[in-house]
Amino acid sequence: MRDIVFTRASGWIPNVIREDGELKLMLGAGADANHSPREFTFPIGEAHLAVIRADLGRHLLLWSAVLPLCDAAGTRGRLDEDAAVALLDPVLLAAPADVDGLFGRVPWDRGRLIAHGADVELLERGQVCAAMRGATETSDEKRAQEHHANRRRAERGVVLGPLDTALLKYTGQYLHGATIPKRVPDAVDPALLPEVMRVVATAERACAGMRIGRDPRRGKRATDKRDWSRMETAVDAAVRRAHPELAADAVRTMSFLMCSEAAARSRNAPLEDDEETTGGRGEDAGKRKTVLSFTDDKGVEKKWRAGSGRTASAEFWEFVGDRSAGDNEVFTVEDEELGEGIQLHFYADTAARVMTVRKGRGGSDPEYRVEYTLIDGMSGYRTLVSAYVRGGWAGLDRHGSWLPDAAELERARRRRGGRPGS
């Protein structure tokens, strides 16, 4: 039988219950394997209950000191009740100076106290009892998050000025640097907003006309890392040059914003038709392929025919986005009627073009001409596929340094330094 003896307005602050006639402190903390809060209890005495009722600050201090024990229990372990009980008298009944000394020796959850109104400067000086004089039952989680974020920055030696802070708040990255940035002008002090917008305008001018393309090698919604890096470098350089007083975190949040927005535009747009965007309506238009076969390293095949409503490049890269994986990195575009095609080796940043020189007859094997080239990132692959769709084998002549055998290709790869991480 369980009865609630004492509770506060915030349901997360530990309650006092009576269970089978025994007083216990009950709190929810941590999470189980299903990510639901775990519940812990441990026994307390009547004297402890009296202090918990009368002194919010001591109640919160006890909670702060017990939380690390709950964390140590993990998703399924037992609470160390002896350690929890051993905290009761030193936290609830001892003199303030002794409590301050205890908190200098044991782990405790600083964020809980700050969220409930603790004086941060007094906490930093080790005066935990005095810091809790203005404590509140309701919590302000944002206050704790801001303090935690500032502590992390301080550990990295980062000091933010007012404009730095305003820029991070504008992009929503003041509390969490890994958050996908967005534009939140209402989060900025109105007096600083014009300065923020001048920095944003600098970043926008720096990447005007640049784009971050899709990279189907890494999935249907993946974007090109090289394009991202190129835009990031351009924005960083421009913002640093125009606003040298900004901290590195503020500069980074601007390039992160520009790149994230460009990547989102690319992900949400239909897969581009490369032969159109690369000027395919010109000199090679009369040589366009009408039927092509796409295959992967697992033997899966897809046919494309002209007049299907989509261009060959768009269909092929969609096929790659659907099928590409760590163990499936070789894709082929083939014109079966002409007996020619290209093979893309994503694992090695290389490609080969293949032409049937002599068909097999009377049981003899066919004879092929194979030439190899290095590929410079996703844009190089796109150019190659587009050129082949427009002009076939001959259309590839000016799109690569074609090498006659695999051994020469490997030597070229080594001279380039192996896989460049495109």
Coordinates of C-alpha atoms in Angstrom, one line a residue:
M1 CA 0.0 0.0 0.0
R2 CA 1.4 3.4 -1.0
D3 CA 0.2 6.8 0.1
I4 CA 1.5 10.3 -0.9
V5 CA 2.6 12.1 2.3
F6 CA 4.1 15.3 0.8
T7 CA 4.4 16.6 -2.7
R8 CA 5.3 20.0 -4.3
A9 CA 3.8 21.8 -7.3
S10 CA 6.4 20.4 -9.7
G11 CA 5.8 16.7 -10.2
W12 CA 9.5 16.1 -10.8
I13 CA 10.7 17.2 -7.4
P14 CA 10.9 14.0 -5.3
N15 CA 7.7 13.2 -3.3
V16 CA 7.5 11.6 0.2
I17 CA 5.4 8.5 0.4
R18 CA 4.4 6.0 3.0
E19 CA 4.8 2.5 1.8
D20 CA 3.9 -0.5 4.0
G21 CA 4.1 1.9 7.0
E22 CA 7.6 3.2 6.1
L23 CA 8.5 6.8 5.0
K24 CA 10.3 6.9 1.7
L25 CA 11.5 9.5 -0.8
M26 CA 10.3 8.7 -4.3
L27 CA 11.7 10.2 -7.5
G28 CA 11.6 9.6 -11.2
A29 CA 15.1 9.8 -12.9
G30 CA 17.0 8.3 -15.7
A31 CA 15.3 6.0 -18.2
D32 CA 14.8 2.3 -18.8
A33 CA 15.5 0.4 -21.9
N34 CA 12.2 1.7 -23.4
H35 CA 13.2 5.3 -22.6
S36 CA 10.5 5.6 -20.0
P37 CA 11.5 7.3 -16.7
R38 CA 12.6 5.0 -13.9
E39 CA 11.2 5.3 -10.4
F40 CA 13.5 5.0 -7.4
T41 CA 12.6 5.0 -3.7
F42 CA 14.7 4.9 -0.5
P43 CA 13.8 5.2 3.2
I44 CA 13.8 8.5 5.2
G45 CA 13.0 9.5 8.7
E46 CA 10.4 11.9 10.3
A47 CA 13.2 14.5 10.9
H48 CA 14.0 14.4 7.2
L49 CA 10.4 14.8 6.3
A50 CA 10.1 17.9 8.5
V51 CA 13.0 19.6 6.7
I52 CA 11.7 18.6 3.3
R53 CA 8.3 20.2 4.2
A54 CA 9.8 23.4 5.5
D55 CA 12.9 24.1 3.4
L56 CA 12.6 24.0 -0.4
G57 CA 16.3 24.7 -0.8
R58 CA 17.3 21.7 1.2
H59 CA 14.8 19.5 -0.6
L60 CA 16.2 20.6 -4.0
L61 CA 19.8 20.0 -2.7
L62 CA 18.9 16.5 -1.7
W63 CA 17.4 15.8 -5.1
S64 CA 20.5 17.2 -6.8
A65 CA 22.8 14.9 -4.7
V66 CA 20.7 11.8 -5.3
L67 CA 20.4 12.2 -9.1
P68 CA 23.9 11.0 -9.8
L69 CA 23.2 7.8 -7.9
C70 CA 20.1 7.3 -10.1
D71 CA 22.2 7.8 -13.2
A72 CA 24.7 5.2 -12.0
A73 CA 21.9 2.7 -11.7
G74 CA 21.5 2.9 -15.5
T75 CA 18.6 1.4 -17.4
R76 CA 18.0 -1.6 -15.1
G77 CA 20.4 -1.5 -12.1
R78 CA 19.4 -1.0 -8.5
L79 CA 19.8 2.3 -6.7
D80 CA 22.5 2.2 -4.1
E81 CA 20.2 2.8 -1.2
D82 CA 22.9 2.9 1.4
A83 CA 24.6 5.7 -0.5
A84 CA 21.3 7.6 -0.8
V85 CA 20.4 7.2 2.9
A86 CA 23.9 8.4 3.8
L87 CA 23.2 11.7 2.1
L88 CA 20.1 12.5 4.2
D89 CA 21.6 13.8 7.4
P90 CA 24.5 15.7 5.8
V91 CA 22.2 17.4 3.3
L92 CA 19.0 18.0 5.3
L93 CA 20.2 18.3 9.0
A94 CA 23.8 19.6 8.9
A95 CA 24.9 23.3 9.2
P96 CA 25.1 25.3 6.0
A97 CA 28.9 25.3 6.0
D98 CA 29.0 21.5 6.4
V99 CA 26.5 21.1 3.5
D100 CA 28.7 23.4 1.3
G101 CA 31.7 21.2 2.2
L102 CA 29.8 18.0 1.3
F103 CA 28.9 19.4 -2.1
G104 CA 32.6 20.0 -2.7
R105 CA 33.2 16.3 -2.3
V106 CA 30.3 14.4 -3.8
P107 CA 28.8 14.5 -7.3
W108 CA 25.6 16.5 -7.8
D109 CA 23.4 17.8 -10.6
R110 CA 24.1 21.5 -11.1
G111 CA 21.5 21.8 -13.8
R112 CA 18.6 20.8 -11.5
L113 CA 19.5 23.6 -9.0
I114 CA 19.9 26.2 -11.7
A115 CA 16.6 25.3 -13.3
H116 CA 14.9 25.9 -10.0
G117 CA 16.4 29.4 -9.5
A118 CA 19.8 28.8 -7.8
D119 CA 22.1 31.8 -7.8
V120 CA 24.8 30.7 -10.3
E121 CA 27.6 32.9 -8.9
L122 CA 27.1 31.5 -5.4
L123 CA 27.0 28.0 -6.8
E124 CA 30.3 28.6 -8.6
R125 CA 31.8 29.8 -5.3
G126 CA 30.7 26.6 -3.5
Q127 CA 28.0 28.3 -1.3
V128 CA 25.2 26.0 -2.2
C129 CA 22.9 26.7 0.7
A130 CA 23.1 30.5 0.2
A131 CA 22.5 29.9 -3.6
M132 CA 19.2 28.2 -2.9
R133 CA 17.6 31.1 -0.9
G134 CA 15.7 32.3 -4.0
A135 CA 14.8 28.8 -5.2
T136 CA 11.4 28.2 -6.8
E137 CA 9.2 25.1 -7.1
T138 CA 8.7 25.7 -10.8
S139 CA 11.6 25.1 -13.1
D140 CA 13.1 27.1 -15.9
E141 CA 14.8 24.5 -18.1
K142 CA 16.0 27.1 -20.6
R143 CA 18.0 28.8 -17.8
A144 CA 19.8 25.5 -17.0
Q145 CA 20.4 24.8 -20.7
E146 CA 21.9 28.3 -21.2
H147 CA 24.2 27.8 -18.3
H148 CA 25.3 24.3 -19.5
A149 CA 26.0 25.7 -23.0
N150 CA 28.1 28.6 -21.6
R151 CA 30.1 26.2 -19.4
R152 CA 30.9 24.1 -22.5
R153 CA 32.0 27.1 -24.4
A154 CA 34.1 28.3 -21.5
E155 CA 35.8 24.9 -21.4
R156 CA 36.8 25.5 -25.0
G157 CA 38.0 29.0 -24.2
V158 CA 35.2 30.7 -26.1
V159 CA 34.0 34.1 -25.0
L160 CA 30.9 35.5 -26.7
G161 CA 30.2 39.1 -27.2
P162 CA 26.6 40.5 -27.5
L163 CA 26.6 40.2 -31.3
D164 CA 28.0 36.6 -31.2
T165 CA 25.2 35.7 -28.8
A166 CA 22.6 37.4 -30.9
L167 CA 23.8 35.5 -34.0
L168 CA 23.6 32.1 -32.2
K169 CA 20.1 32.9 -30.9
Y170 CA 19.0 34.0 -34.4
T171 CA 20.0 30.6 -35.8
G172 CA 18.6 28.7 -32.8
Q173 CA 22.1 27.4 -31.9
Y174 CA 22.8 29.2 -28.7
L175 CA 21.8 26.3 -26.6
H176 CA 22.7 23.4 -28.8
G177 CA 25.5 23.8 -31.4
A178 CA 24.4 20.6 -33.2
T179 CA 20.8 21.8 -33.8
I180 CA 19.9 22.3 -37.4
P181 CA 20.0 26.0 -37.8
K182 CA 17.0 28.1 -38.7
R183 CA 16.0 31.8 -38.7
V184 CA 14.5 33.0 -35.5
P185 CA 14.6 36.8 -35.5
D186 CA 12.2 37.1 -32.6
A187 CA 14.9 35.4 -30.4
V188 CA 17.2 38.4 -30.9
D189 CA 17.2 41.6 -28.9
P190 CA 15.5 44.1 -31.2
A191 CA 18.4 46.6 -30.7
L192 CA 20.9 44.0 -32.1
L193 CA 18.7 42.7 -34.9
P194 CA 19.9 45.2 -37.6
E195 CA 23.6 44.2 -36.9
V196 CA 22.6 40.5 -37.1
M197 CA 20.9 41.1 -40.4
R198 CA 24.0 42.8 -41.8
V199 CA 26.1 39.7 -41.0
V200 CA 23.4 37.5 -42.5
A201 CA 23.5 39.6 -45.7
T202 CA 27.2 39.1 -45.9
A203 CA 26.8 35.4 -45.7
E204 CA 24.1 35.4 -48.3
R205 CA 26.2 37.4 -50.8
A206 CA 29.1 35.0 -50.3
C207 CA 27.2 32.0 -51.4
A208 CA 24.9 33.6 -54.0
G209 CA 24.7 31.3 -57.0
M210 CA 26.3 28.4 -55.2
R211 CA 24.4 25.2 -54.6
I212 CA 24.7 21.9 -52.7
G213 CA 23.8 19.1 -55.0
R214 CA 22.5 15.6 -54.2
D215 CA 24.8 12.7 -53.7
P216 CA 22.8 9.5 -54.5
R217 CA 25.8 7.4 -53.6
R218 CA 25.0 8.0 -50.0
G219 CA 21.2 7.7 -50.2
K220 CA 18.1 9.3 -51.8
R221 CA 18.3 12.5 -49.6
A222 CA 22.1 12.7 -49.1
T223 CA 23.9 15.9 -50.3
D224 CA 27.3 16.4 -51.8
K225 CA 30.0 16.9 -49.1
R226 CA 32.3 18.7 -51.4
D227 CA 29.6 21.2 -52.4
W228 CA 28.9 21.7 -48.6
S229 CA 32.6 22.3 -47.9
R230 CA 33.0 24.7 -50.8
M231 CA 30.0 26.8 -49.6
E232 CA 31.1 26.6 -46.0
T233 CA 34.6 27.9 -46.9
A234 CA 33.2 30.8 -49.0
V235 CA 30.8 32.0 -46.3
D236 CA 33.4 31.6 -43.5
A237 CA 36.0 33.7 -45.4
A238 CA 33.5 36.4 -46.3
V239 CA 32.1 36.8 -42.8
R240 CA 35.5 36.8 -41.2
R241 CA 36.7 39.4 -43.6
A242 CA 33.7 41.7 -43.2
H243 CA 33.2 41.2 -39.4
P244 CA 36.6 40.3 -37.9
E245 CA 35.3 40.9 -34.4
L246 CA 33.1 37.8 -34.4
A247 CA 33.9 34.7 -32.4
A248 CA 34.5 31.5 -34.3
D249 CA 31.2 30.0 -33.1
A250 CA 29.3 33.0 -34.6
V251 CA 31.0 32.7 -37.9
R252 CA 30.4 28.9 -38.0
T253 CA 26.7 29.4 -37.3
M254 CA 26.4 31.6 -40.4
S255 CA 28.0 29.1 -42.7
F256 CA 26.0 26.3 -41.1
L257 CA 22.8 28.2 -41.7
M258 CA 23.6 28.9 -45.4
C259 CA 24.7 25.3 -46.1
S260 CA 21.7 23.8 -44.3
E261 CA 19.3 25.9 -46.2
A262 CA 21.0 25.0 -49.5
A263 CA 21.0 21.3 -48.7
A264 CA 17.3 21.4 -47.7
R265 CA 16.5 23.0 -51.0
S266 CA 18.3 20.3 -52.9
R267 CA 16.7 17.5 -50.8
N268 CA 13.2 18.8 -51.4
A269 CA 13.6 19.4 -55.1
P270 CA 13.1 16.6 -57.7
L271 CA 16.3 14.9 -58.7
E272 CA 17.8 17.1 -61.3
D273 CA 18.0 16.2 -65.0
D274 CA 21.7 16.5 -65.6
E275 CA 21.7 16.4 -69.4
E276 CA 19.4 19.4 -69.4
T277 CA 21.3 21.4 -66.7
T278 CA 24.7 20.8 -68.4
G279 CA 23.6 22.1 -71.8
G280 CA 22.7 18.8 -73.4
R281 CA 20.5 20.3 -76.0
G282 CA 23.5 21.4 -78.0
E283 CA 26.0 19.5 -80.2
D284 CA 25.3 16.0 -78.9
A285 CA 21.5 16.2 -79.1
G286 CA 21.3 14.1 -82.2
K287 CA 23.3 11.3 -80.5
R288 CA 21.1 10.9 -77.5
K289 CA 20.5 7.4 -76.2
T290 CA 16.9 6.0 -76.6
V291 CA 17.2 2.8 -74.6
L292 CA 19.5 2.2 -71.7
S293 CA 20.0 -0.5 -69.0
F294 CA 21.0 0.4 -65.4
T295 CA 22.6 -2.3 -63.2
D296 CA 24.2 -2.5 -59.8
D297 CA 26.7 -4.8 -58.2
K298 CA 23.9 -7.1 -57.0
G299 CA 22.6 -7.9 -60.4
V300 CA 19.5 -5.7 -60.2
E301 CA 18.6 -4.1 -63.5
K302 CA 16.3 -1.2 -64.6
K303 CA 15.4 -0.2 -68.1
W304 CA 15.1 3.4 -69.3
R305 CA 13.4 4.4 -72.6
A306 CA 13.3 7.8 -74.2
G307 CA 9.8 9.3 -74.0
S308 CA 9.2 7.9 -70.5
G309 CA 8.7 11.4 -69.1
R310 CA 12.1 11.6 -67.3
T311 CA 15.6 11.9 -68.6
A312 CA 18.1 9.1 -68.4
S313 CA 20.3 10.8 -65.8
A314 CA 17.4 11.5 -63.5
E315 CA 16.3 7.9 -63.7
F316 CA 19.8 6.5 -63.2
W317 CA 20.6 8.6 -60.2
E318 CA 17.3 7.7 -58.6
F319 CA 18.3 4.1 -59.2
V320 CA 21.6 4.7 -57.5
G321 CA 19.9 6.5 -54.5
D322 CA 17.6 3.5 -54.1
R323 CA 20.3 0.8 -54.4
S324 CA 23.7 2.2 -53.3
A325 CA 25.1 0.8 -50.1
G326 CA 28.5 0.0 -48.5
D327 CA 28.5 -3.4 -50.2
N328 CA 26.9 -2.1 -53.5
E329 CA 29.1 0.6 -55.0
V330 CA 29.5 -0.4 -58.7
F331 CA 26.9 0.8 -61.1
T332 CA 26.6 0.5 -64.9
V333 CA 24.9 2.4 -67.6
E334 CA 24.7 0.3 -70.8
D335 CA 23.5 0.6 -74.3
E336 CA 22.9 -3.1 -75.0
E337 CA 22.1 -2.6 -78.7
L338 CA 25.5 -0.9 -79.4
G339 CA 27.3 -3.1 -76.9
E340 CA 28.9 -0.2 -75.0
G341 CA 28.5 1.4 -71.6
I342 CA 30.1 3.0 -68.6
Q343 CA 30.8 1.5 -65.2
L344 CA 31.1 3.7 -62.1
H345 CA 33.2 2.5 -59.1
F346 CA 32.1 4.6 -56.2
Y347 CA 34.4 2.9 -53.7
A348 CA 37.5 4.0 -55.7
D349 CA 36.5 7.3 -57.3
T350 CA 37.1 5.8 -60.8
A351 CA 35.1 4.8 -63.8
A352 CA 35.5 2.7 -67.0
R353 CA 34.0 2.9 -70.4
V354 CA 33.5 -0.3 -72.2
M355 CA 33.0 -1.0 -76.0
T356 CA 32.4 -4.4 -77.7
V357 CA 35.1 -4.7 -80.4
R358 CA 34.0 -8.1 -81.6
K359 CA 31.0 -10.2 -80.6
G360 CA 31.4 -13.7 -79.6
R361 CA 30.9 -16.2 -82.4
G362 CA 31.0 -20.0 -82.5
G363 CA 31.6 -20.3 -78.8
S364 CA 34.4 -17.7 -78.7
D365 CA 34.3 -15.0 -76.1
P366 CA 33.6 -11.4 -77.2
E367 CA 36.4 -8.9 -77.3
Y368 CA 36.0 -5.6 -75.4
R369 CA 37.9 -2.3 -75.3
V370 CA 38.0 -1.0 -71.8
E371 CA 39.5 2.4 -70.7
Y372 CA 39.6 3.9 -67.2
T373 CA 39.6 7.3 -65.7
L374 CA 39.8 8.9 -62.2
I375 CA 36.7 10.8 -61.1
D376 CA 36.8 14.0 -59.0
G377 CA 33.8 13.7 -56.7
M378 CA 30.1 13.5 -57.3
S379 CA 30.1 16.4 -59.9
G380 CA 32.6 14.3 -61.9
Y381 CA 30.3 11.3 -61.9
R382 CA 27.3 13.5 -62.9
T383 CA 29.3 15.0 -65.8
L384 CA 30.3 11.5 -67.0
V385 CA 26.8 10.0 -66.9
S386 CA 25.4 13.1 -68.6
A387 CA 28.0 13.0 -71.4
Y388 CA 27.5 9.4 -72.0
V389 CA 23.7 9.8 -72.3
R390 CA 24.2 12.6 -74.8
G391 CA 27.0 11.2 -76.9
G392 CA 27.9 7.6 -76.0
W393 CA 31.5 6.4 -76.1
A394 CA 32.7 9.2 -78.3
G395 CA 31.0 11.8 -76.1
L396 CA 33.2 10.8 -73.2
D397 CA 36.5 11.7 -75.0
R398 CA 36.8 15.1 -73.4
H399 CA 35.5 14.1 -70.0
G400 CA 38.5 12.3 -68.5
S401 CA 42.1 11.1 -69.0
W402 CA 41.3 7.7 -70.3
L403 CA 43.8 5.0 -69.4
P404 CA 44.2 1.7 -71.3
D405 CA 44.5 -0.7 -68.4
A406 CA 43.7 -1.2 -64.7
A407 CA 47.3 -1.2 -63.7
E408 CA 47.9 2.3 -65.1
L409 CA 44.7 3.4 -63.3
E410 CA 45.9 2.1 -60.0
R411 CA 49.2 4.0 -60.5
A412 CA 47.3 7.1 -61.2
R413 CA 45.2 6.6 -58.0
R414 CA 48.4 6.3 -56.0
R415 CA 49.8 9.4 -57.4
R416 CA 46.7 11.2 -56.5
G417 CA 46.9 9.8 -53.0
G418 CA 44.3 7.0 -53.0
R419 CA 40.7 7.8 -52.3
P420 CA 40.3 11.5 -51.6
G421 CA 37.1 11.1 -49.6
S422 CA 34.9 12.8 -52.2

